[in-house]
């Protein structure tokens, strides 16, 4: 069985000469699962142009490869010794990281009952053996296209349209997520809230479109300050932004908050209507939960950062204030 040694668990890059105009050529990751090496070889030959192909000869191996790196599409044989394709599909659908990956069954006998079982297990389509190349290519292309559209919609539902930062909904979800993670790992979690100073006056003076461009420039400056992949910058609402800093202690949070204030001032966006500065500035409120606990809520972290932001405004704006966050959930100055 030369194909097993040659292809098992390996990646094969596509040739870029082949054109698929609907699903982007060469960019997708497909996992092909079949205990019959001849079927794997046939499918592999048909699908090479779509991108990276990985192969598994059993359900167990398929789950292990999918967990290592979630694919864009799984082509799954129904009848395999050991774990059946239906079981593999159910396991994929039960995994939060893999449940969105479309599964197409490839089956030798497509009777009504097994199609219903497959669809109930979470599959999106069936392909019958013997394999007809045009049909396989068309069905795979359709599923990859749908996957791309779903991903694009998911992304846009999480993004603020004006600034390209995470939107409020995404911020709320991520803060909850990071809070739970920090509780589990006993790690600190920091939050910085930012608010543009005298922005109403900026809009009144320069007009709303200029205000929008200012928000975009401030968002870019914020994005350039935070560099860790786990950090999240979001538009919290209007001219307010939020930065979530996982595994960041009080010193780190103060440092970032000060850098954010400096970075926006350094843009030197003229603000002739500001009573305080000649250019656009922001105020920042930062706080750190040293060891988040499950009996406290991320909303209390927001309250503490907001209290610090209020103080920064009160002290004269264009500055960062840090407020400690006590384990009981009360903010301390
Ligand atoms: P402070 O220094 O106390 O924060 O004063 P401020 O004027 O920035 O605060 P205020 O809350 O009074 O005004 C916020 C302004 O932000 C009012 C609103 O016109 C403007 N704003 C909110 N969202 C947008 C937006 O999407 N685009 C534009 N151009 N302006 C916005
Ligand atoms: Mg405001
Ligand atoms: Mg403001």
mmCIF file of C-alpha atoms and ligand atoms in Angstrom:
data_model
loop_
_atom_site.group_PDB
_atom_site.id
_atom_site.type_symbol
_atom_site.label_atom_id
_atom_site.label_comp_id
_atom_site.label_asym_id
_atom_site.label_seq_id
_atom_site.Cartn_x
_atom_site.Cartn_y
_atom_site.Cartn_z
ATOM 1 C CA UNK A 1 0.000 0.000 0.000
ATOM 2 C CA UNK A 2 2.431 2.683 -1.095
ATOM 3 C CA UNK A 3 -0.117 5.458 -0.678
ATOM 4 C CA UNK A 4 -0.362 4.911 3.085
ATOM 5 C CA UNK A 5 3.300 5.465 3.742
ATOM 6 C CA UNK A 6 3.440 8.322 1.303
ATOM 7 C CA UNK A 7 0.337 10.206 2.311
ATOM 8 C CA UNK A 8 -0.735 9.368 5.840
ATOM 9 C CA UNK A 9 -0.998 12.517 7.918
ATOM 10 C CA UNK A 10 1.046 14.484 5.395
ATOM 11 C CA UNK A 11 0.272 17.759 3.682
ATOM 12 C CA UNK A 12 0.318 18.193 -0.058
ATOM 13 C CA UNK A 13 0.490 21.695 -1.493
ATOM 14 C CA UNK A 14 -1.499 22.458 -4.600
ATOM 15 C CA UNK A 15 -0.180 23.364 -7.997
ATOM 16 C CA UNK A 16 -1.154 26.966 -8.608
ATOM 17 C CA UNK A 17 -1.670 26.455 -12.341
ATOM 18 C CA UNK A 18 -5.168 25.038 -11.863
ATOM 19 C CA UNK A 19 -8.017 27.555 -11.805
ATOM 20 C CA UNK A 20 -11.079 27.414 -9.574
ATOM 21 C CA UNK A 21 -12.801 30.723 -9.898
ATOM 22 C CA UNK A 22 -15.396 30.412 -7.163
ATOM 23 C CA UNK A 23 -13.604 28.961 -4.167
ATOM 24 C CA UNK A 24 -10.171 30.565 -3.958
ATOM 25 C CA UNK A 25 -7.683 28.163 -5.466
ATOM 26 C CA UNK A 26 -4.990 26.683 -3.357
ATOM 27 C CA UNK A 27 -5.996 28.289 -0.060
ATOM 28 C CA UNK A 28 -8.239 25.707 1.608
ATOM 29 C CA UNK A 29 -7.400 22.889 3.969
ATOM 30 C CA UNK A 30 -9.249 19.611 3.351
ATOM 31 C CA UNK A 31 -9.120 16.475 5.501
ATOM 32 C CA UNK A 32 -9.897 13.242 3.600
ATOM 33 C CA UNK A 33 -10.825 10.260 5.785
ATOM 34 C CA UNK A 34 -11.160 6.755 4.352
ATOM 35 C CA UNK A 35 -9.861 3.332 5.402
ATOM 36 C CA UNK A 36 -9.414 2.464 1.694
ATOM 37 C CA UNK A 37 -6.126 3.906 0.361
ATOM 38 C CA UNK A 38 -7.443 3.698 -3.225
ATOM 39 C CA UNK A 39 -10.350 6.040 -2.358
ATOM 40 C CA UNK A 40 -7.955 8.436 -0.645
ATOM 41 C CA UNK A 41 -5.711 8.413 -3.682
ATOM 42 C CA UNK A 42 -8.656 9.056 -6.034
ATOM 43 C CA UNK A 43 -10.052 11.938 -3.935
ATOM 44 C CA UNK A 44 -6.581 13.366 -3.352
ATOM 45 C CA UNK A 45 -5.946 13.464 -7.089
ATOM 46 C CA UNK A 46 -9.215 15.303 -7.740
ATOM 47 C CA UNK A 47 -8.863 17.848 -4.942
ATOM 48 C CA UNK A 48 -5.172 18.796 -5.017
ATOM 49 C CA UNK A 49 -5.881 22.195 -6.659
ATOM 50 C CA UNK A 50 -8.032 23.339 -3.737
ATOM 51 C CA UNK A 51 -5.109 23.672 -1.359
ATOM 52 C CA UNK A 52 -3.610 21.672 1.501
ATOM 53 C CA UNK A 53 -4.836 18.078 1.690
ATOM 54 C CA UNK A 54 -4.411 15.858 4.724
ATOM 55 C CA UNK A 55 -5.314 12.196 4.919
ATOM 56 C CA UNK A 56 -6.494 9.846 7.661
ATOM 57 C CA UNK A 57 -7.101 6.099 7.428
ATOM 58 C CA UNK A 58 -9.235 5.849 10.564
ATOM 59 C CA UNK A 59 -11.695 7.891 12.568
ATOM 60 C CA UNK A 60 -9.285 8.193 15.485
ATOM 61 C CA UNK A 61 -6.547 9.544 13.238
ATOM 62 C CA UNK A 62 -9.025 11.967 11.621
ATOM 63 C CA UNK A 63 -10.011 13.419 15.003
ATOM 64 C CA UNK A 64 -6.387 13.796 15.997
ATOM 65 C CA UNK A 65 -5.457 15.627 12.754
ATOM 66 C CA UNK A 66 -8.558 17.836 12.904
ATOM 67 C CA UNK A 67 -7.781 18.804 16.496
ATOM 68 C CA UNK A 68 -4.179 19.706 15.618
ATOM 69 C CA UNK A 69 -5.365 22.161 12.938
ATOM 70 C CA UNK A 70 -9.069 22.568 12.140
ATOM 71 C CA UNK A 71 -9.629 21.990 8.395
ATOM 72 C CA UNK A 72 -12.038 23.940 6.151
ATOM 73 C CA UNK A 73 -13.761 20.764 4.995
ATOM 74 C CA UNK A 74 -13.822 17.085 5.975
ATOM 75 C CA UNK A 75 -14.579 14.358 3.427
ATOM 76 C CA UNK A 76 -15.589 11.360 5.493
ATOM 77 C CA UNK A 77 -16.077 7.703 4.576
ATOM 78 C CA UNK A 78 -19.105 6.166 6.316
ATOM 79 C CA UNK A 79 -17.943 2.556 6.716
ATOM 80 C CA UNK A 80 -14.633 2.229 8.504
ATOM 81 C CA UNK A 81 -13.464 -0.420 10.952
ATOM 82 C CA UNK A 82 -13.466 0.892 14.527
ATOM 83 C CA UNK A 83 -15.046 4.319 14.708
ATOM 84 C CA UNK A 84 -17.650 4.799 11.937
ATOM 85 C CA UNK A 85 -17.886 7.990 9.879
ATOM 86 C CA UNK A 86 -21.138 8.861 11.678
ATOM 87 C CA UNK A 87 -19.355 8.642 15.039
ATOM 88 C CA UNK A 88 -16.475 10.795 13.760
ATOM 89 C CA UNK A 89 -18.976 13.380 12.530
ATOM 90 C CA UNK A 90 -20.797 13.454 15.871
ATOM 91 C CA UNK A 91 -17.506 13.876 17.710
ATOM 92 C CA UNK A 92 -16.500 16.769 15.408
ATOM 93 C CA UNK A 93 -19.851 18.477 15.927
ATOM 94 C CA UNK A 94 -19.516 18.131 19.715
ATOM 95 C CA UNK A 95 -16.157 19.945 19.733
ATOM 96 C CA UNK A 96 -16.553 23.756 19.961
ATOM 97 C CA UNK A 97 -13.380 24.290 17.909
ATOM 98 C CA UNK A 98 -14.455 21.925 15.135
ATOM 99 C CA UNK A 99 -18.249 22.106 15.129
ATOM 100 C CA UNK A 100 -18.348 24.724 12.335
ATOM 101 C CA UNK A 101 -16.212 22.618 9.977
ATOM 102 C CA UNK A 102 -18.453 21.242 7.198
ATOM 103 C CA UNK A 103 -18.485 17.454 6.820
ATOM 104 C CA UNK A 104 -19.341 15.731 3.524
ATOM 105 C CA UNK A 105 -19.892 11.974 3.597
ATOM 106 C CA UNK A 106 -18.414 9.866 0.833
ATOM 107 C CA UNK A 107 -20.327 6.603 0.713
ATOM 108 C CA UNK A 108 -20.648 3.448 -1.366
ATOM 109 C CA UNK A 109 -24.311 2.871 -0.549
ATOM 110 C CA UNK A 110 -26.405 5.970 -0.314
ATOM 111 C CA UNK A 111 -29.693 4.622 0.991
ATOM 112 C CA UNK A 112 -32.258 6.926 2.544
ATOM 113 C CA UNK A 113 -31.659 5.760 6.131
ATOM 114 C CA UNK A 114 -27.905 6.355 6.072
ATOM 115 C CA UNK A 115 -28.337 9.772 4.436
ATOM 116 C CA UNK A 116 -30.757 10.754 7.197
ATOM 117 C CA UNK A 117 -28.359 9.422 9.847
ATOM 118 C CA UNK A 118 -25.494 11.389 8.271
ATOM 119 C CA UNK A 119 -27.471 14.624 8.082
ATOM 120 C CA UNK A 120 -28.643 14.176 11.668
ATOM 121 C CA UNK A 121 -25.030 13.645 12.710
ATOM 122 C CA UNK A 122 -24.333 17.113 11.240
ATOM 123 C CA UNK A 123 -23.142 16.459 7.657
ATOM 124 C CA UNK A 124 -23.864 19.029 4.959
ATOM 125 C CA UNK A 125 -23.783 16.758 1.885
ATOM 126 C CA UNK A 126 -23.246 13.260 0.486
ATOM 127 C CA UNK A 127 -21.049 12.133 -2.380
ATOM 128 C CA UNK A 128 -21.629 8.624 -3.788
ATOM 129 C CA UNK A 129 -18.999 6.160 -4.866
ATOM 130 C CA UNK A 130 -17.948 5.413 -7.556
ATOM 131 C CA UNK A 131 -16.526 8.925 -7.559
ATOM 132 C CA UNK A 132 -17.262 11.153 -10.551
ATOM 133 C CA UNK A 133 -14.608 13.887 -10.667
ATOM 134 C CA UNK A 134 -16.807 16.775 -11.948
ATOM 135 C CA UNK A 135 -19.383 16.055 -9.242
ATOM 136 C CA UNK A 136 -16.791 15.784 -6.472
ATOM 137 C CA UNK A 137 -15.067 19.005 -7.557
ATOM 138 C CA UNK A 138 -18.362 20.897 -7.887
ATOM 139 C CA UNK A 139 -19.663 19.772 -4.499
ATOM 140 C CA UNK A 140 -16.389 20.494 -2.715
ATOM 141 C CA UNK A 141 -16.172 23.911 -4.373
ATOM 142 C CA UNK A 142 -19.724 24.717 -3.217
ATOM 143 C CA UNK A 143 -18.981 23.739 0.372
ATOM 144 C CA UNK A 144 -15.711 25.688 0.465
ATOM 145 C CA UNK A 145 -17.448 28.734 -0.985
ATOM 146 C CA UNK A 146 -20.204 28.515 1.644
ATOM 147 C CA UNK A 147 -17.553 28.117 4.312
ATOM 148 C CA UNK A 148 -15.770 31.273 3.095
ATOM 149 C CA UNK A 149 -19.023 33.239 3.088
ATOM 150 C CA UNK A 150 -19.925 32.019 6.580
ATOM 151 C CA UNK A 151 -16.484 32.961 7.867
ATOM 152 C CA UNK A 152 -16.710 36.413 6.244
ATOM 153 C CA UNK A 153 -20.147 36.970 7.835
ATOM 154 C CA UNK A 154 -18.910 35.775 11.206
ATOM 155 C CA UNK A 155 -15.946 38.120 10.955
ATOM 156 C CA UNK A 156 -18.065 41.095 9.943
ATOM 157 C CA UNK A 157 -20.517 40.430 12.794
ATOM 158 C CA UNK A 158 -17.589 40.840 15.193
ATOM 159 C CA UNK A 159 -16.000 43.900 13.612
ATOM 160 C CA UNK A 160 -16.741 47.604 14.003
ATOM 161 C CA UNK A 161 -17.479 48.887 10.512
ATOM 162 C CA UNK A 162 -15.833 52.304 10.921
ATOM 163 C CA UNK A 163 -12.576 51.407 12.640
ATOM 164 C CA UNK A 164 -12.046 47.715 11.832
ATOM 165 C CA UNK A 165 -11.493 46.972 15.526
ATOM 166 C CA UNK A 166 -13.565 44.378 17.392
ATOM 167 C CA UNK A 167 -17.083 45.658 18.041
ATOM 168 C CA UNK A 168 -18.898 45.862 21.367
ATOM 169 C CA UNK A 169 -20.493 42.455 21.013
ATOM 170 C CA UNK A 170 -17.149 40.844 20.330
ATOM 171 C CA UNK A 171 -15.606 42.737 23.257
ATOM 172 C CA UNK A 172 -18.329 41.478 25.628
ATOM 173 C CA UNK A 173 -17.793 37.888 24.487
ATOM 174 C CA UNK A 174 -14.009 38.069 24.639
ATOM 175 C CA UNK A 175 -13.995 39.689 28.078
ATOM 176 C CA UNK A 176 -16.235 36.895 29.421
ATOM 177 C CA UNK A 177 -14.016 34.315 27.752
ATOM 178 C CA UNK A 178 -10.778 35.829 29.078
ATOM 179 C CA UNK A 179 -12.295 36.227 32.534
ATOM 180 C CA UNK A 180 -13.131 32.521 32.705
ATOM 181 C CA UNK A 181 -9.695 31.625 31.381
ATOM 182 C CA UNK A 182 -7.990 33.868 33.950
ATOM 183 C CA UNK A 183 -10.056 32.230 36.730
ATOM 184 C CA UNK A 184 -9.009 28.767 35.533
ATOM 185 C CA UNK A 185 -5.346 29.628 35.169
ATOM 186 C CA UNK A 186 -5.139 31.924 38.181
ATOM 187 C CA UNK A 187 -3.667 34.635 35.968
ATOM 188 C CA UNK A 188 -4.188 38.396 36.114
ATOM 189 C CA UNK A 189 -6.505 40.132 33.648
ATOM 190 C CA UNK A 190 -6.248 43.840 32.852
ATOM 191 C CA UNK A 191 -8.639 46.218 31.148
ATOM 192 C CA UNK A 192 -8.073 49.739 29.782
ATOM 193 C CA UNK A 193 -10.971 52.008 28.801
ATOM 194 C CA UNK A 194 -10.175 54.980 26.569
ATOM 195 C CA UNK A 195 -12.217 58.042 25.668
ATOM 196 C CA UNK A 196 -11.349 60.799 23.215
ATOM 197 C CA UNK A 197 -11.187 64.181 24.978
ATOM 198 C CA UNK A 198 -13.584 66.926 23.887
ATOM 199 C CA UNK A 199 -14.712 64.972 20.890
ATOM 200 C CA UNK A 200 -18.074 66.675 20.690
ATOM 201 C CA UNK A 201 -16.238 69.953 20.183
ATOM 202 C CA UNK A 202 -14.066 68.275 17.504
ATOM 203 C CA UNK A 203 -17.187 67.174 15.591
ATOM 204 C CA UNK A 204 -18.807 70.556 15.989
ATOM 205 C CA UNK A 205 -15.684 72.309 14.674
ATOM 206 C CA UNK A 206 -14.480 69.992 11.885
ATOM 207 C CA UNK A 207 -17.698 68.142 10.993
ATOM 208 C CA UNK A 208 -18.809 64.564 11.388
ATOM 209 C CA UNK A 209 -16.801 63.057 8.469
ATOM 210 C CA UNK A 210 -13.587 64.489 9.952
ATOM 211 C CA UNK A 211 -14.704 63.058 13.317
ATOM 212 C CA UNK A 212 -15.015 59.646 11.672
ATOM 213 C CA UNK A 213 -11.511 59.928 10.189
ATOM 214 C CA UNK A 214 -10.201 60.898 13.605
ATOM 215 C CA UNK A 215 -11.816 57.796 15.146
ATOM 216 C CA UNK A 216 -10.138 55.673 12.467
ATOM 217 C CA UNK A 217 -6.717 57.221 13.133
ATOM 218 C CA UNK A 218 -7.096 56.765 16.895
ATOM 219 C CA UNK A 219 -8.110 53.125 16.339
ATOM 220 C CA UNK A 220 -4.996 52.535 14.222
ATOM 221 C CA UNK A 221 -2.811 54.077 16.912
ATOM 222 C CA UNK A 222 -4.393 51.825 19.550
ATOM 223 C CA UNK A 223 -3.873 48.781 17.333
ATOM 224 C CA UNK A 224 -0.212 49.663 16.893
ATOM 225 C CA UNK A 225 0.402 49.879 20.655
ATOM 226 C CA UNK A 226 -0.964 46.468 21.578
ATOM 227 C CA UNK A 227 1.147 43.746 20.084
ATOM 228 C CA UNK A 228 0.447 40.423 21.850
ATOM 229 C CA UNK A 229 -1.851 38.163 19.824
ATOM 230 C CA UNK A 230 -3.996 37.568 22.925
ATOM 231 C CA UNK A 231 -4.639 41.316 23.478
ATOM 232 C CA UNK A 232 -7.907 42.690 22.136
ATOM 233 C CA UNK A 233 -8.687 46.272 21.078
ATOM 234 C CA UNK A 234 -12.350 47.102 20.614
ATOM 235 C CA UNK A 235 -14.568 50.066 19.913
ATOM 236 C CA UNK A 236 -16.624 50.151 23.074
ATOM 237 C CA UNK A 237 -19.112 52.695 21.740
ATOM 238 C CA UNK A 238 -19.094 56.203 20.197
ATOM 239 C CA UNK A 239 -15.641 57.683 20.895
ATOM 240 C CA UNK A 240 -14.759 55.132 23.552
ATOM 241 C CA UNK A 241 -12.407 52.198 23.110
ATOM 242 C CA UNK A 242 -11.465 49.225 25.283
ATOM 243 C CA UNK A 243 -8.334 47.119 25.441
ATOM 244 C CA UNK A 244 -8.394 43.679 27.093
ATOM 245 C CA UNK A 245 -4.972 42.507 28.275
ATOM 246 C CA UNK A 246 -4.885 38.846 29.344
ATOM 247 C CA UNK A 247 -2.079 37.630 31.637
ATOM 248 C CA UNK A 248 -1.045 41.248 32.218
ATOM 249 C CA UNK A 249 -0.317 42.554 35.718
ATOM 250 C CA UNK A 250 -0.864 46.048 37.118
ATOM 251 C CA UNK A 251 2.556 47.292 35.983
ATOM 252 C CA UNK A 252 1.922 46.083 32.446
ATOM 253 C CA UNK A 253 -1.553 47.627 32.359
ATOM 254 C CA UNK A 254 -0.252 51.024 33.517
ATOM 255 C CA UNK A 255 2.535 50.884 30.957
ATOM 256 C CA UNK A 256 0.135 50.092 28.096
ATOM 257 C CA UNK A 257 -2.389 52.713 29.230
ATOM 258 C CA UNK A 258 0.319 55.401 29.260
ATOM 259 C CA UNK A 259 1.597 54.277 25.852
ATOM 260 C CA UNK A 260 -1.908 54.502 24.441
ATOM 261 C CA UNK A 261 -2.331 58.058 25.687
ATOM 262 C CA UNK A 262 1.090 59.010 24.258
ATOM 263 C CA UNK A 263 0.468 57.287 20.927
ATOM 264 C CA UNK A 264 -2.730 59.232 20.295
ATOM 265 C CA UNK A 265 -1.133 62.555 21.302
ATOM 266 C CA UNK A 266 1.773 61.742 18.959
ATOM 267 C CA UNK A 267 -0.637 61.607 16.002
ATOM 268 C CA UNK A 268 -0.919 65.404 16.426
ATOM 269 C CA UNK A 269 -4.368 65.551 14.860
ATOM 270 C CA UNK A 270 -5.236 69.283 15.096
ATOM 271 C CA UNK A 271 -8.061 70.084 17.527
ATOM 272 C CA UNK A 272 -8.523 73.849 17.461
ATOM 273 C CA UNK A 273 -11.707 73.616 19.539
ATOM 274 C CA UNK A 274 -10.119 71.790 22.463
ATOM 275 C CA UNK A 275 -9.927 73.883 25.611
ATOM 276 C CA UNK A 276 -6.803 71.967 26.688
ATOM 277 C CA UNK A 277 -4.544 70.934 23.847
ATOM 278 C CA UNK A 278 -3.905 71.915 20.232
ATOM 279 C CA UNK A 279 -4.326 68.348 19.112
ATOM 280 C CA UNK A 280 -6.561 65.348 19.774
ATOM 281 C CA UNK A 281 -5.915 63.546 23.072
ATOM 282 C CA UNK A 282 -7.455 60.654 24.955
ATOM 283 C CA UNK A 283 -7.956 59.777 28.594
ATOM 284 C CA UNK A 284 -7.410 56.233 29.864
ATOM 285 C CA UNK A 285 -8.668 54.270 32.854
ATOM 286 C CA UNK A 286 -6.904 51.015 33.650
ATOM 287 C CA UNK A 287 -7.478 48.258 36.170
ATOM 288 C CA UNK A 288 -6.166 44.774 36.899
ATOM 289 C CA UNK A 289 -7.835 41.783 38.495
ATOM 290 C CA UNK A 290 -4.801 40.030 39.955
ATOM 291 C CA UNK A 291 -6.583 36.733 40.516
ATOM 292 C CA UNK A 292 -10.064 36.816 39.008
ATOM 293 C CA UNK A 293 -12.573 34.703 40.902
ATOM 294 C CA UNK A 294 -15.748 33.089 39.685
ATOM 295 C CA UNK A 295 -17.868 34.898 42.280
ATOM 296 C CA UNK A 296 -16.980 38.242 40.690
ATOM 297 C CA UNK A 297 -18.012 39.400 37.243
ATOM 298 C CA UNK A 298 -16.176 41.070 34.364
ATOM 299 C CA UNK A 299 -18.787 43.843 34.618
ATOM 300 C CA UNK A 300 -17.074 44.828 37.876
ATOM 301 C CA UNK A 301 -13.763 45.103 36.040
ATOM 302 C CA UNK A 302 -15.446 47.477 33.578
ATOM 303 C CA UNK A 303 -16.841 49.534 36.485
ATOM 304 C CA UNK A 304 -13.349 49.818 38.000
ATOM 305 C CA UNK A 305 -11.763 50.887 34.686
ATOM 306 C CA UNK A 306 -14.598 53.333 34.140
ATOM 307 C CA UNK A 307 -14.014 54.855 37.586
ATOM 308 C CA UNK A 308 -10.325 55.285 36.680
ATOM 309 C CA UNK A 309 -11.280 56.893 33.370
ATOM 310 C CA UNK A 310 -13.601 59.290 35.165
ATOM 311 C CA UNK A 311 -10.701 60.261 37.414
ATOM 312 C CA UNK A 312 -8.414 60.814 34.426
ATOM 313 C CA UNK A 313 -10.998 63.174 32.935
ATOM 314 C CA UNK A 314 -11.409 64.919 36.269
ATOM 315 C CA UNK A 315 -7.632 65.350 36.717
ATOM 316 C CA UNK A 316 -7.345 67.201 33.405
ATOM 317 C CA UNK A 317 -7.591 64.608 30.584
ATOM 318 C CA UNK A 318 -4.737 63.487 28.252
ATOM 319 C CA UNK A 319 -3.555 61.044 30.924
ATOM 320 C CA UNK A 320 -3.927 57.513 32.248
ATOM 321 C CA UNK A 321 -5.150 56.615 35.739
ATOM 322 C CA UNK A 322 -4.863 53.170 37.265
ATOM 323 C CA UNK A 323 -7.382 51.861 39.796
ATOM 324 C CA UNK A 324 -6.686 48.664 41.739
ATOM 325 C CA UNK A 325 -9.352 45.986 41.648
ATOM 326 C CA UNK A 326 -9.918 44.162 44.924
ATOM 327 C CA UNK A 327 -10.830 40.433 44.982
ATOM 328 C CA UNK A 328 -14.201 41.289 46.513
ATOM 329 C CA UNK A 329 -14.976 43.114 43.296
ATOM 330 C CA UNK A 330 -14.744 46.580 44.769
ATOM 331 C CA UNK A 331 -12.537 49.181 43.097
ATOM 332 C CA UNK A 332 -9.952 50.780 45.387
ATOM 333 C CA UNK A 333 -8.121 53.968 44.618
HETATM 334 P P1 LIG B 1 -14.964 64.350 27.194
HETATM 335 O O1 LIG B 1 -13.618 64.935 27.057
HETATM 336 O O2 LIG B 1 -15.544 64.586 28.555
HETATM 337 O O3 LIG B 1 -14.998 62.911 26.841
HETATM 338 O O4 LIG B 1 -15.932 65.126 26.195
HETATM 339 P P2 LIG B 1 -16.520 64.631 24.823
HETATM 340 O O5 LIG B 1 -17.006 65.813 24.053
HETATM 341 O O6 LIG B 1 -15.543 63.762 24.114
HETATM 342 O O7 LIG B 1 -17.698 63.695 25.308
HETATM 343 P P3 LIG B 1 -19.218 63.640 24.932
HETATM 344 O O8 LIG B 1 -19.689 62.324 25.487
HETATM 345 O O9 LIG B 1 -19.938 64.882 25.384
HETATM 346 O O10 LIG B 1 -19.257 63.596 23.352
HETATM 347 C C1 LIG B 1 -18.911 62.483 22.618
HETATM 348 C C2 LIG B 1 -19.033 62.838 21.175
HETATM 349 O O11 LIG B 1 -18.597 61.727 20.350
HETATM 350 C C3 LIG B 1 -20.419 63.127 20.758
HETATM 351 C C4 LIG B 1 -20.590 62.464 19.429
HETATM 352 O O12 LIG B 1 -20.926 63.415 18.469
HETATM 353 C C5 LIG B 1 -19.230 61.886 19.104
HETATM 354 N N1 LIG B 1 -19.319 60.611 18.436
HETATM 355 C C6 LIG B 1 -19.732 59.431 18.943
HETATM 356 N N2 LIG B 1 -19.701 58.468 17.990
HETATM 357 C C7 LIG B 1 -19.255 59.059 16.842
HETATM 358 C C8 LIG B 1 -19.032 58.591 15.497
HETATM 359 O O13 LIG B 1 -19.218 57.415 15.174
HETATM 360 N N3 LIG B 1 -18.556 59.466 14.613
HETATM 361 C C9 LIG B 1 -18.331 60.762 14.950
HETATM 362 N N4 LIG B 1 -17.859 61.587 14.024
HETATM 363 N N5 LIG B 1 -18.560 61.228 16.189
HETATM 364 C C10 LIG B 1 -19.013 60.390 17.123
HETATM 365 MG MG1 LIG B 2 -17.570 59.474 25.890
HETATM 366 MG MG1 LIG B 3 -14.995 61.940 25.034
#
